[in-house]
């Protein structure tokens, strides 16, 4: 009978060779690679699904946001529901006009156009964004009030020509800026603005502007009102002619009070001497040439001009020190004075020539009075237009701008 092999003997008989181990290793690697490939495919599928989901969500979010901007109420002014598209149109227009008007002085207020407006303080806890929002809402209130009043009064205006000029102006501006018309609209009127979807807002603004001009004509003052306004404020409308010469001190930045006092005493002596010479009959311009610095002497020597003479000057256009003296009642031709200017470390020799009213300024007075009346009328209209911050973005409405000292008491 044949002898059976025990398990131990079978193991001994099947001992792996070097080749067997190599083949087994390949087999195990293949199994490992198959598992990794399956895992990679599974992850790839999951990632693709997730990526597609992100795209779908992003698209959906963009669609929802666009719908909100174009169709949902962003703010309510009076009985008017404004979308964010319309609000952005007014906001961008207001900001652009303001910055273009005051561009030269904005840096003095610490304003930086390259930074977000809501990160720059304007005053009393308000940011520049808050201030611009407040200005925008006031402009909207006035425009809505005027267009509503225009409709009630039967006022009509054909905006065709004005709107055509507006569109052509945009095209020229875009060309000058080197951008497309589409991009120009977005930059200047809001991220979702197009020529088509802001057309209604532009035309409404044109109607409001035309109605404003119509109100100016309707509220033009009478000749009697113009005369009464002039007589009540002659200093604001009269003009004066006068001659003047300025003596200035050449002081170091770190000059002491003693140095300044000594320099001012010297200037007064010179000014008094010039005034006395003029009173004795010496020509004013000759005295200017005599006292002028070498750098400035040529201006007074120019035979074509009377450099020392100022003509047709309003009170508001003259330095305060000289204006008060020149516009004093009873001033007569030939009056002379010496005026000290402590702030500028200077002395002025001033000679009064004449004060008068230019009849051409009747129109200026008329325009001022009409403008005041129209402003009061529009303010009375817009006061009834309550503002509802539907989206809660107008933070200025919740800011307490009362004097901090009041709350401390």
PDB file of N, CA and C in Angstrom, residues 7 72 91 138 199 224 241:
ATOM      1  N   UNK A   7       0.950  16.572   5.485  1.00  0.00           N
ATOM      2  CA  UNK A   7       0.984  18.005   5.085  1.00  0.00           C
ATOM      3  C   UNK A   7       2.376  18.565   5.092  1.00  0.00           C
ATOM      4  N   UNK A  72     -35.935  92.026  -8.785  1.00  0.00           N
ATOM      5  CA  UNK A  72     -36.435  92.144  -7.417  1.00  0.00           C
ATOM      6  C   UNK A  72     -36.285  93.574  -6.887  1.00  0.00           C
ATOM      7  N   UNK A  91     -26.594 105.337  -8.417  1.00  0.00           N
ATOM      8  CA  UNK A  91     -25.425 105.369  -7.534  1.00  0.00           C
ATOM      9  C   UNK A  91     -24.162 105.696  -8.321  1.00  0.00           C
ATOM     10  N   UNK A 138     -31.172 110.672  -2.147  1.00  0.00           N
ATOM     11  CA  UNK A 138     -31.738 112.017  -2.281  1.00  0.00           C
ATOM     12  C   UNK A 138     -31.966 112.365  -3.748  1.00  0.00           C
ATOM     13  N   UNK A 199     -31.995 102.283 -20.487  1.00  0.00           N
ATOM     14  CA  UNK A 199     -32.602 103.323 -21.328  1.00  0.00           C
ATOM     15  C   UNK A 199     -33.731 104.046 -20.606  1.00  0.00           C
ATOM     16  N   UNK A 224     -39.437 143.601  -9.928  1.00  0.00           N
ATOM     17  CA  UNK A 224     -39.510 144.157  -8.578  1.00  0.00           C
ATOM     18  C   UNK A 224     -38.794 143.243  -7.576  1.00  0.00           C
ATOM     19  N   UNK A 241     -13.547 148.561  -8.215  1.00  0.00           N
ATOM     20  CA  UNK A 241     -12.236 148.701  -8.856  1.00  0.00           C
ATOM     21  C   UNK A 241     -11.297 149.283  -7.802  1.00  0.00           C
TER      22      UNK A 241
END
